[in-house]
Amino acid sequence: MSYLRSSFRHPQAATNELGYTQANYEGALSTLCAGCGHDSISNSIINACFELSLEPHKIAKMSGIGCSSKTPAYFLSNSHGFNSVHGRMPSVTTGANMANRDLTYIGVSGDGDTASIGMGQFMHLVRRNLNMVYIVMNNGVYGLTKGQDSATADLGSASKKGVPNMYEPMDLCELAISLGSGYVARSFSGDKDQLVPLLKGAIKHNGFALIDCISPCVTFNNNPDSTKSYEWVRDHKEATGTFDLVPKAEEIIVKAPGSEKETITMHDGTMITLKRQSESLDIKCRESVLMALEEAKQNKQVLTGLLHLNVDSQNTHEIINTSQRPLNTLNEADLCPGNEALQALNQSLR
Ligand code: SF4
Ligand code: MG
């Protein structure tokens, strides 16, 4: 049995601005359980990178341990990748990002990998505002080790084993917002129309972007008593509004007077257009979003969409003023200040 995809494609398959077809962004065939939400997220990542016309060799996909962290094998096979140890994807990505700021970093993790063993690393990554996309494939269980409740399982939710979870869940979006992340979104693996634009916006965001994506585990946590099942999420999903990413070169259609549509310019000139639901929240205000998330929980709803956006924050490179160029492009002349500068430095320390 082979896990390699056939290279045969329709001769008239659509191409992007680089002349690539979607096949240039695919990976190996998935070995996850049939119906696992993670495969849908992998496909949305492929769509987002294809539609943004990213050069695959300018992307680095990073992961930890778990079913979710296996997925980088199933997308972007022409990109760089590093499958790190459990919960340590943030520090490995920090090192890579510091060495080469020119790559697009897409980190993939799970609720176990992030909300338990990797929690400390996750929190410091957010507060440092590392320029990366962080996707949590959130199913509320440890799928790879056969279905134990994770720290994002809702109180009272029961997995296939049937025992209701006794502990309060962690809300990774609330945590990221309170630690200062400028791009926080929640989505559902089965809602590609929402997830693909959210991924494109996250890739374009300058700084740390979190997408907490509910992704049902069909093998251990897709039963009627689970709040991470396909059925429950479909029945309780509430969106903040619709969202679209407009590339820099495209004309922005001016909003109709009195509509809830808003256009926000990102760091690189691309625009985010937001069409809010009438009574929805102010995504630029942290307090408003945190209150809306709590209210949704009390109403037994999952609030999805772009939850918080702040395009004015500085990323780690800007905060600590690093080299504008990747370290492997620096030569001796760039790195050696010369004898005079060294003497002056020594003098200043005497
Ligand atoms: Fe997906 Fe669950 Fe199967 Fe893991 S065990 S591949 S999370 S369905
Ligand atoms: Mg999990």
Coordinates of C-alpha atoms and ligand atoms in Angstrom, one line a residue:
M1 CA 0.0 0.0 0.0
S2 CA 1.3 3.4 -0.9
Y3 CA 0.6 6.7 0.9
L4 CA 1.8 8.7 -2.0
R5 CA -0.7 10.6 -4.0
S6 CA -1.1 10.0 -7.7
S7 CA 0.6 12.9 -9.7
F8 CA -2.1 12.7 -12.4
R9 CA -4.3 15.8 -12.5
H10 CA -6.8 17.3 -14.8
P11 CA -4.8 19.1 -17.6
Q12 CA -7.0 22.2 -17.2
A13 CA -6.8 22.4 -13.4
A14 CA -7.0 26.0 -12.1
T15 CA -3.7 27.7 -11.5
N16 CA -2.8 30.6 -9.1
E17 CA -0.6 33.7 -9.8
L18 CA 2.5 31.6 -9.6
G19 CA 1.2 29.1 -12.2
Y20 CA 0.8 26.4 -9.6
T21 CA -2.2 24.1 -9.2
Q22 CA -3.6 22.9 -5.9
A23 CA -1.5 19.8 -6.3
N24 CA 1.7 21.8 -5.6
Y25 CA 0.3 22.4 -2.1
E26 CA -0.8 18.9 -1.3
G27 CA 1.0 16.2 0.8
A28 CA 0.8 12.5 1.3
L29 CA -2.4 10.6 1.6
S30 CA -3.8 10.8 5.2
T31 CA -3.6 7.8 7.5
L32 CA -6.0 9.4 10.1
C33 CA -9.3 7.8 10.8
A34 CA -11.8 8.3 7.9
G35 CA -14.0 11.3 8.8
C36 CA -11.5 12.9 11.3
G37 CA -12.0 16.7 11.4
H38 CA -8.2 17.2 11.1
D39 CA -8.2 16.1 7.4
S40 CA -10.7 18.9 6.6
I41 CA -8.4 21.4 8.3
S42 CA -5.5 20.1 6.2
N43 CA -7.5 20.7 3.1
S44 CA -8.4 24.2 4.1
I45 CA -4.7 25.0 4.7
I46 CA -4.0 23.7 1.2
N47 CA -6.8 25.9 -0.2
A48 CA -5.6 29.0 1.7
C49 CA -1.9 28.7 0.6
F50 CA -3.0 28.0 -3.0
E51 CA -5.3 31.0 -3.1
L52 CA -2.7 33.3 -1.5
S53 CA -0.2 32.1 -4.1
L54 CA 2.5 31.4 -1.5
E55 CA 5.7 29.8 -2.7
P56 CA 5.7 26.4 -0.9
H57 CA 9.5 26.6 -0.3
K58 CA 8.9 29.8 1.7
I59 CA 6.6 28.1 4.2
A60 CA 7.7 26.1 7.3
K61 CA 5.1 23.8 8.9
M62 CA 5.8 23.1 12.6
S63 CA 4.1 20.6 14.9
G64 CA 4.3 18.8 18.3
I65 CA 2.8 15.4 19.1
G66 CA -0.7 13.9 18.6
C67 CA -3.0 13.1 15.8
S68 CA -3.1 16.8 14.9
S69 CA 0.7 17.0 14.8
K70 CA 0.8 14.2 12.2
T71 CA -1.1 16.3 9.7
P72 CA 1.8 18.3 8.3
A73 CA 2.6 15.1 6.4
Y74 CA -0.7 15.6 4.5
F75 CA -0.3 19.1 3.2
L76 CA 2.5 21.2 1.7
S77 CA 4.9 18.5 0.8
N78 CA 7.2 21.0 -0.9
S79 CA 7.6 23.1 2.2
H80 CA 10.0 22.9 5.2
G81 CA 8.8 21.0 8.2
F82 CA 9.7 20.1 11.8
N83 CA 7.8 17.6 13.9
S84 CA 9.1 18.5 17.4
V85 CA 8.4 16.8 20.8
H86 CA 5.2 17.0 22.8
G87 CA 4.2 20.6 23.6
R88 CA 7.5 22.0 22.3
M89 CA 6.5 23.3 18.9
P90 CA 6.4 26.9 20.2
S91 CA 10.1 27.0 21.2
V92 CA 11.3 25.2 18.1
T93 CA 9.3 27.7 16.0
T94 CA 10.7 30.6 18.0
G95 CA 14.2 29.5 17.1
A96 CA 13.5 29.0 13.5
N97 CA 11.6 32.3 13.2
M98 CA 14.5 34.2 14.9
A99 CA 17.0 32.7 12.4
N100 CA 14.8 33.3 9.3
R101 CA 12.0 35.9 9.4
D102 CA 11.4 35.4 5.6
L103 CA 9.4 32.2 6.0
T104 CA 5.6 31.9 6.7
Y105 CA 5.4 29.7 9.8
I106 CA 2.3 27.5 10.2
G107 CA 2.2 25.7 13.5
V108 CA -0.2 22.8 14.0
S109 CA -1.0 21.5 17.5
G110 CA -3.8 19.8 19.4
D111 CA -5.7 20.5 22.5
G112 CA -3.6 18.0 24.5
D113 CA -0.4 19.3 22.9
T114 CA -1.3 22.9 23.6
A115 CA -3.5 23.1 26.7
S116 CA -1.6 20.6 28.9
I117 CA 2.1 19.8 28.3
G118 CA 2.6 22.7 26.0
M119 CA 0.7 25.4 28.0
G120 CA 3.7 27.2 29.4
Q121 CA 5.3 27.4 26.0
F122 CA 2.0 28.5 24.3
M123 CA 1.5 31.4 26.8
H124 CA 5.0 32.8 26.3
L125 CA 4.7 32.5 22.5
V126 CA 1.5 34.6 22.6
R127 CA 3.0 37.3 24.9
R128 CA 6.1 37.5 22.7
N129 CA 3.9 37.9 19.6
L130 CA 5.9 35.6 17.4
N131 CA 4.9 36.1 13.7
M132 CA 3.2 32.8 13.0
V133 CA -0.1 31.0 12.5
Y134 CA -1.0 28.7 15.4
I135 CA -3.7 26.2 14.6
V136 CA -5.2 24.1 17.4
M137 CA -7.1 21.1 16.1
N138 CA -9.4 21.0 19.1
N139 CA -11.4 17.7 19.7
G140 CA -11.4 17.7 23.5
V141 CA -9.7 14.3 23.7
Y142 CA -6.3 12.7 23.4
G143 CA -7.1 10.8 20.2
L144 CA -3.6 9.2 19.7
T145 CA -3.7 7.7 23.2
K146 CA -7.3 6.4 22.9
G147 CA -9.7 9.0 24.1
Q148 CA -8.8 10.5 27.5
D149 CA -10.5 13.9 28.2
S150 CA -8.2 16.9 27.5
A151 CA -8.1 20.3 29.2
T152 CA -10.5 21.8 26.6
A153 CA -13.2 19.2 27.2
D154 CA -16.4 21.0 28.4
L155 CA -17.6 20.4 32.0
G156 CA -20.2 17.5 31.8
S157 CA -19.3 16.6 28.2
A158 CA -18.8 12.8 27.8
S159 CA -16.6 11.1 25.3
K160 CA -17.2 7.6 24.0
K161 CA -16.2 6.1 27.3
G162 CA -19.4 7.7 28.8
V163 CA -18.0 9.4 31.9
P164 CA -18.9 13.1 32.1
N165 CA -15.8 15.4 32.4
M166 CA -15.6 16.8 35.9
Y167 CA -13.4 19.8 35.3
E168 CA -13.8 23.3 33.9
P169 CA -12.4 23.7 30.4
M170 CA -9.6 26.0 29.2
D171 CA -10.6 28.5 26.6
L172 CA -7.6 29.1 24.4
C173 CA -9.1 32.0 22.6
E174 CA -9.9 33.8 25.9
L175 CA -6.3 33.1 27.1
A176 CA -4.7 34.4 23.8
I177 CA -6.8 37.6 23.9
S178 CA -5.9 38.3 27.5
L179 CA -2.2 37.8 26.7
G180 CA -2.3 40.3 23.9
S181 CA -2.6 38.3 20.7
G182 CA -3.7 40.5 17.8
Y183 CA -5.5 37.9 15.8
V184 CA -7.8 35.3 17.5
A185 CA -10.4 33.2 15.7
R186 CA -12.5 30.2 16.4
S187 CA -13.8 27.9 13.7
F188 CA -15.1 24.5 12.9
S189 CA -13.3 21.9 10.7
G190 CA -16.6 21.3 8.8
D191 CA -17.0 25.0 7.8
K192 CA -14.5 25.5 5.0
D193 CA -16.3 28.7 3.8
Q194 CA -15.4 30.3 7.2
L195 CA -12.1 28.5 7.9
V196 CA -10.3 29.3 4.6
P197 CA -10.6 33.1 4.8
L198 CA -9.7 33.0 8.5
L199 CA -6.5 31.1 7.6
K200 CA -5.7 33.6 4.9
G201 CA -6.2 36.4 7.3
A202 CA -4.0 34.7 9.9
I203 CA -1.2 34.1 7.4
K204 CA -1.3 37.8 6.5
H205 CA -1.4 39.0 10.1
N206 CA 1.9 40.5 11.4
G207 CA 2.3 38.7 14.7
F208 CA 0.8 35.8 16.5
A209 CA -2.4 34.5 15.0
L210 CA -4.4 31.8 16.8
I211 CA -7.1 29.7 15.2
D212 CA -8.8 27.4 17.6
C213 CA -10.6 25.0 15.3
I214 CA -13.1 22.5 16.7
S215 CA -12.3 19.3 14.9
P216 CA -14.3 16.2 15.9
C217 CA -12.6 13.0 16.8
V218 CA -14.9 10.4 15.1
T219 CA -13.3 7.5 16.9
F220 CA -13.4 8.7 20.6
N221 CA -15.5 11.9 20.9
N222 CA -18.3 12.1 18.3
N223 CA -21.2 10.7 20.4
P224 CA -24.4 12.6 21.4
D225 CA -23.1 13.5 24.9
S226 CA -20.0 15.2 23.6
T227 CA -19.8 19.0 23.0
K228 CA -17.1 18.5 20.4
S229 CA -19.1 16.2 18.1
Y230 CA -20.1 17.1 14.6
E231 CA -23.8 17.2 15.5
W232 CA -23.4 19.3 18.7
V233 CA -21.2 21.9 17.1
R234 CA -23.4 22.2 14.0
D235 CA -26.5 22.8 16.2
H236 CA -24.8 25.3 18.6
K237 CA -22.5 27.3 16.3
E238 CA -23.0 31.0 16.3
A239 CA -20.9 33.2 13.9
T240 CA -19.7 36.7 14.7
G241 CA -20.2 37.6 11.1
T242 CA -18.8 36.9 7.7
F243 CA -15.3 37.7 6.8
D244 CA -13.2 38.0 3.7
L245 CA -9.6 38.8 2.8
V246 CA -9.0 41.2 -0.1
P247 CA -5.5 41.1 -1.7
K248 CA -3.7 44.4 -1.9
A249 CA -4.1 44.7 -5.7
E250 CA -7.9 44.2 -5.7
E251 CA -10.4 47.1 -5.6
I252 CA -12.3 47.5 -2.4
I253 CA -16.1 47.9 -2.9
V254 CA -17.3 50.7 -0.7
K255 CA -19.7 49.6 1.9
A256 CA -23.3 50.5 1.6
P257 CA -24.4 53.3 3.9
G258 CA -25.7 52.0 7.2
S259 CA -24.4 48.4 6.6
E260 CA -22.4 46.6 9.2
K261 CA -19.5 46.1 6.8
E262 CA -16.1 47.3 7.8
T263 CA -12.7 47.2 6.0
I264 CA -9.5 46.9 8.0
T265 CA -6.1 47.4 6.4
M266 CA -3.4 44.9 7.4
H267 CA 0.3 45.5 7.8
D268 CA 1.2 44.5 4.2
G269 CA -1.7 46.5 2.6
T270 CA -4.2 43.6 2.2
M271 CA -7.6 44.3 3.6
I272 CA -10.0 42.4 5.7
T273 CA -13.6 43.0 5.1
L274 CA -16.0 42.2 7.9
K275 CA -19.7 41.9 7.7
R276 CA -21.0 41.8 11.2
Q277 CA -24.2 40.4 12.4
S278 CA -26.4 43.3 13.6
E279 CA -26.0 42.7 17.3
S280 CA -22.5 41.4 17.2
L281 CA -19.4 42.4 19.1
D282 CA -16.6 44.9 18.5
I283 CA -13.7 42.7 17.6
K284 CA -11.1 45.4 18.2
C285 CA -12.1 45.7 21.9
R286 CA -10.7 42.9 24.1
E287 CA -13.3 43.4 26.9
S288 CA -16.2 43.2 24.5
V289 CA -14.9 39.9 23.0
L290 CA -14.2 38.3 26.4
M291 CA -17.7 39.2 27.5
A292 CA -19.3 37.8 24.3
L293 CA -17.3 34.5 24.6
E294 CA -18.6 34.1 28.2
E295 CA -22.1 35.0 27.2
A296 CA -22.0 32.4 24.4
K297 CA -20.8 29.7 26.8
Q298 CA -23.7 30.5 29.2
N299 CA -26.1 30.1 26.3
K300 CA -24.4 26.8 25.3
Q301 CA -23.2 28.3 22.0
V302 CA -19.9 28.0 20.3
L303 CA -18.9 31.5 19.1
T304 CA -17.0 31.2 15.8
G305 CA -15.4 33.6 13.3
L306 CA -12.8 36.3 13.8
L307 CA -13.0 37.1 17.5
H308 CA -10.3 39.7 18.0
L309 CA -8.1 41.8 15.6
N310 CA -5.4 44.3 16.4
V311 CA -3.2 45.2 13.5
D312 CA -1.0 47.7 15.4
S313 CA 1.0 45.3 17.6
Q314 CA 4.7 44.7 17.1
N315 CA 6.0 41.2 16.4
T316 CA 9.0 39.7 18.3
H317 CA 11.5 40.8 15.6
E318 CA 10.3 44.4 15.9
I319 CA 10.2 44.3 19.7
I320 CA 13.8 43.2 20.0
N321 CA 15.1 44.8 16.8
T322 CA 16.7 41.8 15.1
S323 CA 18.4 41.7 11.7
Q324 CA 16.1 42.4 8.7
R325 CA 17.7 39.5 6.9
P326 CA 17.8 35.8 7.5
L327 CA 20.9 34.9 9.5
N328 CA 22.2 32.5 6.8
T329 CA 22.5 35.5 4.4
L330 CA 24.7 37.5 6.7
N331 CA 28.5 37.5 5.8
E332 CA 31.6 38.4 7.8
A333 CA 31.3 42.1 6.9
D334 CA 27.8 42.1 8.3
L335 CA 28.7 40.3 11.5
C336 CA 32.1 41.8 12.3
P337 CA 31.9 45.4 13.5
G338 CA 35.7 46.0 12.8
N339 CA 38.6 46.7 15.1
E340 CA 37.7 50.3 15.7
A341 CA 34.2 49.5 17.0
L342 CA 35.6 46.7 19.1
Q343 CA 38.2 49.0 20.7
A344 CA 35.5 51.6 21.4
L345 CA 33.4 49.0 23.0
N346 CA 36.2 47.8 25.2
Q347 CA 37.1 51.4 26.1
S348 CA 33.5 52.0 27.2
L349 CA 33.7 49.1 29.6
R350 CA 37.0 50.0 31.3
Ligands
SF4_1 FE1 -8.7 11.8 14.3 FE2 -9.6 10.7 16.6 FE3 -8.8 9.1 14.7 FE4 -7.0 10.7 16.0 S1 -8.2 9.0 16.9 S2 -7.1 10.3 13.7 S3 -8.2 12.5 16.3 S4 -10.5 10.5 14.6
MG2 MG -7.0 16.3 21.0

